[in-house]
PDB file of C-alpha atoms in Angstrom:
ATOM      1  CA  UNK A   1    -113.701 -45.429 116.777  1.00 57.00           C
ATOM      2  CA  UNK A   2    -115.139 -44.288 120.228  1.00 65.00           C
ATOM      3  CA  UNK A   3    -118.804 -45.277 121.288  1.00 93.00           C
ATOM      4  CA  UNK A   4    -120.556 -47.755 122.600  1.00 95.00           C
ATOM      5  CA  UNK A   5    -120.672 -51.306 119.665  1.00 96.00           C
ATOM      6  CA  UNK A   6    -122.348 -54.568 120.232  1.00 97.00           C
ATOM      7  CA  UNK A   7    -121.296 -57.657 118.691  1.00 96.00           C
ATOM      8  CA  UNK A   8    -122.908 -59.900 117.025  1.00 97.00           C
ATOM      9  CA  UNK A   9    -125.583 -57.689 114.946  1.00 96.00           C
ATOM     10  CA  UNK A  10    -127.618 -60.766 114.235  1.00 97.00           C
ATOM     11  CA  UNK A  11    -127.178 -64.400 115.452  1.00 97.00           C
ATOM     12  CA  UNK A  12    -129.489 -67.291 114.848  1.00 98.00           C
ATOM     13  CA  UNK A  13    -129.161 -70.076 117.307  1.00 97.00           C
ATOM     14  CA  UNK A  14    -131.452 -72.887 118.731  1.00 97.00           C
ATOM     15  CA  UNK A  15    -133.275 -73.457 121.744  1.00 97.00           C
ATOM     16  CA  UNK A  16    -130.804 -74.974 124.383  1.00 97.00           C
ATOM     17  CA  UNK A  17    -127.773 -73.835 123.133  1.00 97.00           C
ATOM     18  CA  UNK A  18    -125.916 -71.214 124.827  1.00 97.00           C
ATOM     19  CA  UNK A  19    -125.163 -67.510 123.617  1.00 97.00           C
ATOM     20  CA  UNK A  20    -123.257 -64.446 124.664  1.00 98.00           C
ATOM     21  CA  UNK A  21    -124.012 -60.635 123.605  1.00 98.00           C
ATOM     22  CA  UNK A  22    -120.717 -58.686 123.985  1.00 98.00           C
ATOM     23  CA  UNK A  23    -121.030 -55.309 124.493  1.00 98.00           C
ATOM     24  CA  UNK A  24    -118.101 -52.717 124.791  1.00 97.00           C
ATOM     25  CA  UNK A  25    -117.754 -49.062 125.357  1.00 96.00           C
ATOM     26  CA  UNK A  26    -114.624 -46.463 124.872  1.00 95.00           C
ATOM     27  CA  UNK A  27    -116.330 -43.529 127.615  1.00 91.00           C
ATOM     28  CA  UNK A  28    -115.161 -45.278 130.502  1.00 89.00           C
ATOM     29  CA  UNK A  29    -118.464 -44.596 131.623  1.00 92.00           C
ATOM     30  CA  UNK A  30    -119.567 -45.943 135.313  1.00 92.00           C
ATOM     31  CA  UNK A  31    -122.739 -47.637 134.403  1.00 92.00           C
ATOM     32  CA  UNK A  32    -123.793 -49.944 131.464  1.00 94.00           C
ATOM     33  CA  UNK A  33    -127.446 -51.904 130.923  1.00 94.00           C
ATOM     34  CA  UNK A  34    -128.828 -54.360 129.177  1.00 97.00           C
ATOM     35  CA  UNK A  35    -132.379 -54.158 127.957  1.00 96.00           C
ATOM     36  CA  UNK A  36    -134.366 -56.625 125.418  1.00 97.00           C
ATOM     37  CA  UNK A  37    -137.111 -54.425 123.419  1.00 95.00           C
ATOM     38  CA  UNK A  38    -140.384 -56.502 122.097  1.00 94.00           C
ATOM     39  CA  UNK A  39    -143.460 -55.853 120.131  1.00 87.00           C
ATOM     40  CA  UNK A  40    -145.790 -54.875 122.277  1.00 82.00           C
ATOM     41  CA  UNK A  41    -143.216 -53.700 125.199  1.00 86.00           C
ATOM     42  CA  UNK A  42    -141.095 -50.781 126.223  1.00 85.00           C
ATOM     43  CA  UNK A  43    -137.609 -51.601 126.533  1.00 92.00           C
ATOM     44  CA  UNK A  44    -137.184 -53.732 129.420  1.00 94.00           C
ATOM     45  CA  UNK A  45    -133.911 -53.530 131.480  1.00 93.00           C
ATOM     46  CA  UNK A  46    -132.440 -57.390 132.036  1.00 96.00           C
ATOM     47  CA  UNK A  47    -128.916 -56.438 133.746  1.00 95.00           C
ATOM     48  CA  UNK A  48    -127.368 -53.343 134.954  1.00 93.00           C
ATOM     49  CA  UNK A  49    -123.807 -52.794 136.490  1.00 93.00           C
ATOM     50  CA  UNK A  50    -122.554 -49.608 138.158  1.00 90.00           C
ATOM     51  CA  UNK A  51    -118.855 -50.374 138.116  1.00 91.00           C
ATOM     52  CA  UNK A  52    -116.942 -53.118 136.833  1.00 91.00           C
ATOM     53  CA  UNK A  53    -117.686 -56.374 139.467  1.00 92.00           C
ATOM     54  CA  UNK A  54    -120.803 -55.151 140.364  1.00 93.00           C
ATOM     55  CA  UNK A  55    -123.844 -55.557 138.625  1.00 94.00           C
ATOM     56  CA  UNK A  56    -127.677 -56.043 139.542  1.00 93.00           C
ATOM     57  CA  UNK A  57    -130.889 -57.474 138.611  1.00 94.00           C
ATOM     58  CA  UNK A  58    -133.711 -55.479 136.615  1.00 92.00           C
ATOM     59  CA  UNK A  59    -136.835 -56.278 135.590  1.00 90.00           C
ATOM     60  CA  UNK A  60    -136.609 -59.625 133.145  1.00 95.00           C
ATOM     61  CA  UNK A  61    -133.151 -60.809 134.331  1.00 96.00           C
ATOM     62  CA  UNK A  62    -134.525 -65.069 134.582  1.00 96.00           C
ATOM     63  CA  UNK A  63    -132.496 -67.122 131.877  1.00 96.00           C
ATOM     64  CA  UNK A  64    -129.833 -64.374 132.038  1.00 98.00           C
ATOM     65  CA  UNK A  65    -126.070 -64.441 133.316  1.00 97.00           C
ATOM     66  CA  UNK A  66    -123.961 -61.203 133.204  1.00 97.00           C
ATOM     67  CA  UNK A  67    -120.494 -60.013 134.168  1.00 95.00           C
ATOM     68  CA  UNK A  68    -118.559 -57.293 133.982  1.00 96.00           C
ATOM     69  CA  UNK A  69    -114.539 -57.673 135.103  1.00 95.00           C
ATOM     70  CA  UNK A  70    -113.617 -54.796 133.227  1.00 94.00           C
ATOM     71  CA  UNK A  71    -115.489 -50.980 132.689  1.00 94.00           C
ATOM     72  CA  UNK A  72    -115.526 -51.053 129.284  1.00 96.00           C
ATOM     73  CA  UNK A  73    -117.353 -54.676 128.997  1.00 97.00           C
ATOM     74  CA  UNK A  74    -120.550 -56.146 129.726  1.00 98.00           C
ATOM     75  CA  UNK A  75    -121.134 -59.605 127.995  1.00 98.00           C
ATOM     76  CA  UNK A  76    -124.841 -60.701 128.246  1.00 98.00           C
ATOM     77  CA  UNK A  77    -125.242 -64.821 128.380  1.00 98.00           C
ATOM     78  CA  UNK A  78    -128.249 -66.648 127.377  1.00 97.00           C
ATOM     79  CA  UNK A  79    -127.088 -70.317 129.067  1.00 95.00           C
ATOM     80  CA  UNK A  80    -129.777 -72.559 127.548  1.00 97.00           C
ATOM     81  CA  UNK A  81    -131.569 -70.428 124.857  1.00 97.00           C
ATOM     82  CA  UNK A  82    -135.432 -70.464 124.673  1.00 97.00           C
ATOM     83  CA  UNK A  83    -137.736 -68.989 121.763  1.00 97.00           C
ATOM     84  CA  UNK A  84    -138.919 -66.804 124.299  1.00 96.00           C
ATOM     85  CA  UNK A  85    -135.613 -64.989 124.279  1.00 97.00           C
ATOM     86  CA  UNK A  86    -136.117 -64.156 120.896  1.00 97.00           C
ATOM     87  CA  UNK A  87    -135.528 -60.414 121.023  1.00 97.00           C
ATOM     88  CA  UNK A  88    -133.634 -57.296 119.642  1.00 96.00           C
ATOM     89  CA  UNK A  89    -131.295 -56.425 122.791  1.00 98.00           C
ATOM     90  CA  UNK A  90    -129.544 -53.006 123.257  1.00 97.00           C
ATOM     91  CA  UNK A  91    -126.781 -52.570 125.282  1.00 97.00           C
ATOM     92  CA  UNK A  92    -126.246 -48.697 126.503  1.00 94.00           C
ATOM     93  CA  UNK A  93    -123.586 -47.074 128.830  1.00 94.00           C
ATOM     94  CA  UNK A  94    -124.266 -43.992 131.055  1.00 90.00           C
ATOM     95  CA  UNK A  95    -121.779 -41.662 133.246  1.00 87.00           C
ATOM     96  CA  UNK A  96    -123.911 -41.864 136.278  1.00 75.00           C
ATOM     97  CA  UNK A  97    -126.521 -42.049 137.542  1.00 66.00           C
ATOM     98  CA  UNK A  98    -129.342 -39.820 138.807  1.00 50.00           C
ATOM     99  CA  UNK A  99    -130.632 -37.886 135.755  1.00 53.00           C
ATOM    100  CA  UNK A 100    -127.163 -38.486 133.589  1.00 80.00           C
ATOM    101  CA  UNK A 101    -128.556 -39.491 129.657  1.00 86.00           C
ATOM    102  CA  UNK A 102    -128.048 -43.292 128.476  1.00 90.00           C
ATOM    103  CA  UNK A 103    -126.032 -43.803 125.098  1.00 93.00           C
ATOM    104  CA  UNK A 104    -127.171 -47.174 123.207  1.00 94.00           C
ATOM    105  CA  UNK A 105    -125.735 -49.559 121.202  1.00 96.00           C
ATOM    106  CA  UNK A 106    -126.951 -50.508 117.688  1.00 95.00           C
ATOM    107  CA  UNK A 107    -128.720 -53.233 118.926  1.00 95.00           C
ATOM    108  CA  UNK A 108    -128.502 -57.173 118.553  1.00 97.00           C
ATOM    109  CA  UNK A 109    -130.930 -58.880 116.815  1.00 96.00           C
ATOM    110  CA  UNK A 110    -131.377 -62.782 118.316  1.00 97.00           C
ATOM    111  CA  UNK A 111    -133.463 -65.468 116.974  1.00 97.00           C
ATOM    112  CA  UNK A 112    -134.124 -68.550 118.811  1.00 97.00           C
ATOM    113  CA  UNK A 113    -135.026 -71.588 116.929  1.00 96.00           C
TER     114      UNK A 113
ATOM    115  CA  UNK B   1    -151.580 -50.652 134.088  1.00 55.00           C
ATOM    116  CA  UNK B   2    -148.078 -49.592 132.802  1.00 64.00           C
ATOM    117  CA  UNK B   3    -146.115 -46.911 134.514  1.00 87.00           C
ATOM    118  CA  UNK B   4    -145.232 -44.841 131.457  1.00 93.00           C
ATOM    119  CA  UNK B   5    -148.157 -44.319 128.903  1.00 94.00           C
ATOM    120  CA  UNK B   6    -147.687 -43.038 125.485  1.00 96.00           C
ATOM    121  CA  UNK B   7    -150.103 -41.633 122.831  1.00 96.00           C
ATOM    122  CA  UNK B   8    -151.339 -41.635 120.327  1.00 97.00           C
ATOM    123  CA  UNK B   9    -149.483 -45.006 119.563  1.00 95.00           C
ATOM    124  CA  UNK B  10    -149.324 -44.612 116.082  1.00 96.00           C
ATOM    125  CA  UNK B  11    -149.255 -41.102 114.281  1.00 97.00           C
ATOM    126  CA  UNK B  12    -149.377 -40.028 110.308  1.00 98.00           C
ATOM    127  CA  UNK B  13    -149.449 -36.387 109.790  1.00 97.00           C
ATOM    128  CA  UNK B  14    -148.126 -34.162 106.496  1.00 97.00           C
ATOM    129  CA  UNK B  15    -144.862 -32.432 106.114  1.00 97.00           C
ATOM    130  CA  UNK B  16    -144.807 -29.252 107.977  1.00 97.00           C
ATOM    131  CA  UNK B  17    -147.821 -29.727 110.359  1.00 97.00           C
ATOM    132  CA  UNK B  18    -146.834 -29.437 114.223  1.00 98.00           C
ATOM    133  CA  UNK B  19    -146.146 -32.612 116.006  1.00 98.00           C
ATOM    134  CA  UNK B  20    -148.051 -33.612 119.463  1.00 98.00           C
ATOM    135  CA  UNK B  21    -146.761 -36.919 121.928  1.00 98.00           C
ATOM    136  CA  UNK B  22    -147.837 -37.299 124.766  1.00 98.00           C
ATOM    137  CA  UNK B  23    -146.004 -39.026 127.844  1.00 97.00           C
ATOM    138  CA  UNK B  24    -148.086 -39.680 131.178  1.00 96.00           C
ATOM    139  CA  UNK B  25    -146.761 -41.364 134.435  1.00 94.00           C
ATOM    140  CA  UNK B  26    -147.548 -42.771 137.324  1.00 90.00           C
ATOM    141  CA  UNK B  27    -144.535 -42.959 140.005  1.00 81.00           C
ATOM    142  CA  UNK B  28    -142.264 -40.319 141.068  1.00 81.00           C
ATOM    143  CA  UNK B  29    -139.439 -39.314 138.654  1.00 84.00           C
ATOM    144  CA  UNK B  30    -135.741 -37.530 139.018  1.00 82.00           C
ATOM    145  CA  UNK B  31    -136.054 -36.854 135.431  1.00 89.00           C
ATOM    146  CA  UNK B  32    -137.435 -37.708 132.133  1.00 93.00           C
ATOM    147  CA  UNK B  33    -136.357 -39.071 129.000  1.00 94.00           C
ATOM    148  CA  UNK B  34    -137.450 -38.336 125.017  1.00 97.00           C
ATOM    149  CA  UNK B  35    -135.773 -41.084 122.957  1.00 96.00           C
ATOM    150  CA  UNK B  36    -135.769 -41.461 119.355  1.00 97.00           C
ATOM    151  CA  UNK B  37    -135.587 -44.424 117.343  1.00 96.00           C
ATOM    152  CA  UNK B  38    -134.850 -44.605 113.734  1.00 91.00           C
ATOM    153  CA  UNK B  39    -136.197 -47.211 111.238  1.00 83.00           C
ATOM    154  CA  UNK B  40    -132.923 -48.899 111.114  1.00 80.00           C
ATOM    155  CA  UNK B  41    -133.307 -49.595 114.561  1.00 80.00           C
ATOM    156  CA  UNK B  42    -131.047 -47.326 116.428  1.00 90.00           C
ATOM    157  CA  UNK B  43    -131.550 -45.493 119.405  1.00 94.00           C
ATOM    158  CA  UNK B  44    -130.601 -41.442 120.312  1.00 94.00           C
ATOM    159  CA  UNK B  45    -131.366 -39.354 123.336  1.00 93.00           C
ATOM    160  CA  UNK B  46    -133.268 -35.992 122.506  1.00 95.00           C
ATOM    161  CA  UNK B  47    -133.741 -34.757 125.822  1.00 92.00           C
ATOM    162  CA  UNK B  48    -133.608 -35.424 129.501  1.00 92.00           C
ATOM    163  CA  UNK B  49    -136.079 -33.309 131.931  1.00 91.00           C
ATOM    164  CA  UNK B  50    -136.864 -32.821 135.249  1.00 89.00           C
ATOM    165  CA  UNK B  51    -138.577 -29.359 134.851  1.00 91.00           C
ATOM    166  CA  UNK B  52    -139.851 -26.867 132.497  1.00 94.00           C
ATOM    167  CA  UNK B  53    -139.344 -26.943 128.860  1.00 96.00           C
ATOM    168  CA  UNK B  54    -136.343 -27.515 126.463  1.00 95.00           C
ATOM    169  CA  UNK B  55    -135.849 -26.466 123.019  1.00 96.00           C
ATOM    170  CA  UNK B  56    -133.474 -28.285 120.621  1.00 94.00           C
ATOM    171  CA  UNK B  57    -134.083 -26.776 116.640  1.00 96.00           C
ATOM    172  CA  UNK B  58    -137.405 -27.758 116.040  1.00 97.00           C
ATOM    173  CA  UNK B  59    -137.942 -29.866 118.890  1.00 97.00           C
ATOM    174  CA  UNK B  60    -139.168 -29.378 121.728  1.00 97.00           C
ATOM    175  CA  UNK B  61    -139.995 -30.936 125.441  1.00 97.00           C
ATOM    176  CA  UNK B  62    -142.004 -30.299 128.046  1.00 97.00           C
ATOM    177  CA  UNK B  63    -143.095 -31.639 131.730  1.00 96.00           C
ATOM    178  CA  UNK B  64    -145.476 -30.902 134.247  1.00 95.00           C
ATOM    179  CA  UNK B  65    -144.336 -32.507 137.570  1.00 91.00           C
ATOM    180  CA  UNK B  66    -147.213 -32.088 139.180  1.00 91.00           C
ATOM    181  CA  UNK B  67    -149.428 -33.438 136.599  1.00 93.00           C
ATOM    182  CA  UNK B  68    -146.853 -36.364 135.682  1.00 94.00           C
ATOM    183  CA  UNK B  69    -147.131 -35.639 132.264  1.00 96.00           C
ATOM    184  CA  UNK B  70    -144.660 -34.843 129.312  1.00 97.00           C
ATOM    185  CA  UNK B  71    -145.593 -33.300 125.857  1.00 98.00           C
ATOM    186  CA  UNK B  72    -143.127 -33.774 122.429  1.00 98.00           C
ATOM    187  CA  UNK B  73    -143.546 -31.077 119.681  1.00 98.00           C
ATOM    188  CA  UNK B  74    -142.417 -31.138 116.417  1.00 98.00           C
ATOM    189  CA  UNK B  75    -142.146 -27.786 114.779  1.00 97.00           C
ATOM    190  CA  UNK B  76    -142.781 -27.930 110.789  1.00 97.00           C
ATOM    191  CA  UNK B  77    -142.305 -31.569 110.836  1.00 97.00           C
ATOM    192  CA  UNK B  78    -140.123 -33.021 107.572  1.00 97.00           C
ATOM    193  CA  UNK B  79    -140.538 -36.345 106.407  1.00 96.00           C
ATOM    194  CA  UNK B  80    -136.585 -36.916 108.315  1.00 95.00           C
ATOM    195  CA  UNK B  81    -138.838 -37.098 111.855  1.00 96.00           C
ATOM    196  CA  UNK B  82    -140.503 -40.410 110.931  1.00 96.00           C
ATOM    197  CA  UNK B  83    -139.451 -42.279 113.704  1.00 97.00           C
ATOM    198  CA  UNK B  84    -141.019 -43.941 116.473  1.00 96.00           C
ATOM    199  CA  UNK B  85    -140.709 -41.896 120.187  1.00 97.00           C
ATOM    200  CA  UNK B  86    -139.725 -43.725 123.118  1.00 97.00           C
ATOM    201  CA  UNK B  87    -140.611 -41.786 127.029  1.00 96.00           C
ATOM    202  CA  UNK B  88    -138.643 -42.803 129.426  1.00 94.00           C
ATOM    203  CA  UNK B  89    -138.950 -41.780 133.426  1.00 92.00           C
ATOM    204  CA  UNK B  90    -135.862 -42.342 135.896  1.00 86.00           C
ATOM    205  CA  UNK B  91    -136.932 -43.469 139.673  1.00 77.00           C
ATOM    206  CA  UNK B  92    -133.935 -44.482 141.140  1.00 72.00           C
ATOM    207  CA  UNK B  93    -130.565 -46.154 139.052  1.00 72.00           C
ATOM    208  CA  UNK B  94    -133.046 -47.334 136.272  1.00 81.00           C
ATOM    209  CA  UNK B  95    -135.290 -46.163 133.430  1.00 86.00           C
ATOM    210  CA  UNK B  96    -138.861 -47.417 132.577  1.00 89.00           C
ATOM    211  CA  UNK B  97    -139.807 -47.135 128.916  1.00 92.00           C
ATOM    212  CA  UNK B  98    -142.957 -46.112 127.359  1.00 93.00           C
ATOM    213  CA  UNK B  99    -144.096 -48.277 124.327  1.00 93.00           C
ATOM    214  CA  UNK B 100    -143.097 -46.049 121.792  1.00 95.00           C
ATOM    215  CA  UNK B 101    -145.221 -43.501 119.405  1.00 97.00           C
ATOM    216  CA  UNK B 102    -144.780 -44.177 115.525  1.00 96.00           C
ATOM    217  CA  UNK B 103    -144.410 -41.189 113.714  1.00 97.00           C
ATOM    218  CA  UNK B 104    -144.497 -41.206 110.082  1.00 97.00           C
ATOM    219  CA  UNK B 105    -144.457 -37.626 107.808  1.00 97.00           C
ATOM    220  CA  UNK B 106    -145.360 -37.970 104.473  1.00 97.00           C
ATOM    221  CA  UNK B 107    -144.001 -35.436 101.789  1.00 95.00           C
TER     222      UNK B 107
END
């Protein structure tokens, strides 16, 4: 089914360990992002990437690794988990950019023991 | 002080009355963004803005540029609408998000 899908849903892990978000899209679309939402906070954007091999910090990106080798994936790593990253993250894809309208994922939720 | 500012934060309101958000910023925009996010968590664009006013069914958006300020309106609001209302304003490649406004209709 086309869209944008994030994998897991939920994951439970523990502080140190390492963890990877996938996130995959069918649009082809140029851009994808990364943002962790809070309590408290607006969605924050982590990672963004315009086209596949390049990709760029945004505003929480510490404790973060992403890639992106191919347009239609952008896996988000966690490489030593802390509590702190304890978050619902949302992965969403856009066409372009200037004023171009962002499609989102269903979210992941992560909880860091 | 953040760059997007929502309010109210939290609003409760009967079926059918007329729905106000409000969105302010504070840094130049190319456009603005109404989000909506559904209890189970999901997130949908309603509208993106860079002048004027849009209309979709019983929604609708406006923006004043020069006032850097954004309005939400709910037309006979149904009890479907509770949701909490995320503004979002593009500067460049990336969008900064309001906190939300929690919107709940009761029957």
């Amino acid at each position: 089914d086309a869209g944008i899908t994030q994998s897991p849903r939920y994951k439970i892990t523990e502080t140190g360990r390492q963890v990877t978000l996938m996130c995959h899209q069918t649009w082809s679309h140029s851009y994808m992002f990364w943002y962790r939402q809070d309590l408290g906070h607006g969605l924050r954007l982590i990672y963004y990437s315009a086209a596949a091999d390049i990709t760029d910090k945004g505003e929480v990106p510490d404790g973060y690794v992403v890639s992106r080798s191919k347009t239609e994936n952008f896996p988000l790593t966690l490489e030593s988990a802390t509590r702190s990253q304890t978050s619902v993250y949302f992965c969403a894809s856009s066409p372009g950019t200037g004023t171009d309208t962002q499609y989102f994922g269903p979210g992941t939720r992560l909880t860091v023991l | 002080k953040n760059e997007v500012e929502q309010s109210p934060q939290n609003l409760t309101a009967q079926e059918g009355e007329f729905i106000t958000i409000n969105c302010s910023y504070s840094v130049g925009i190319s456009a603005l963004h109404w989000l909506q996010q559904h209890p189970g968590g999901g997130i949908v664009s309603l509208f993106m803005l860079s002048s004027g006013k849009k209309k979709h069914g019983r929604l609708i958006a406006t923006i004043n540029i020069q006032e850097k300020h954004s309005s939400l309106h709910i037309t006979a609001s149904h009890p479907r609408d509770s949701a909490v209302y995320i503004c979002a304003v593009r500067g460049n490649e990336k969008l900064t998000f309001g906190t939300g406004t929690r919107l709940t209709i009761i029957p």
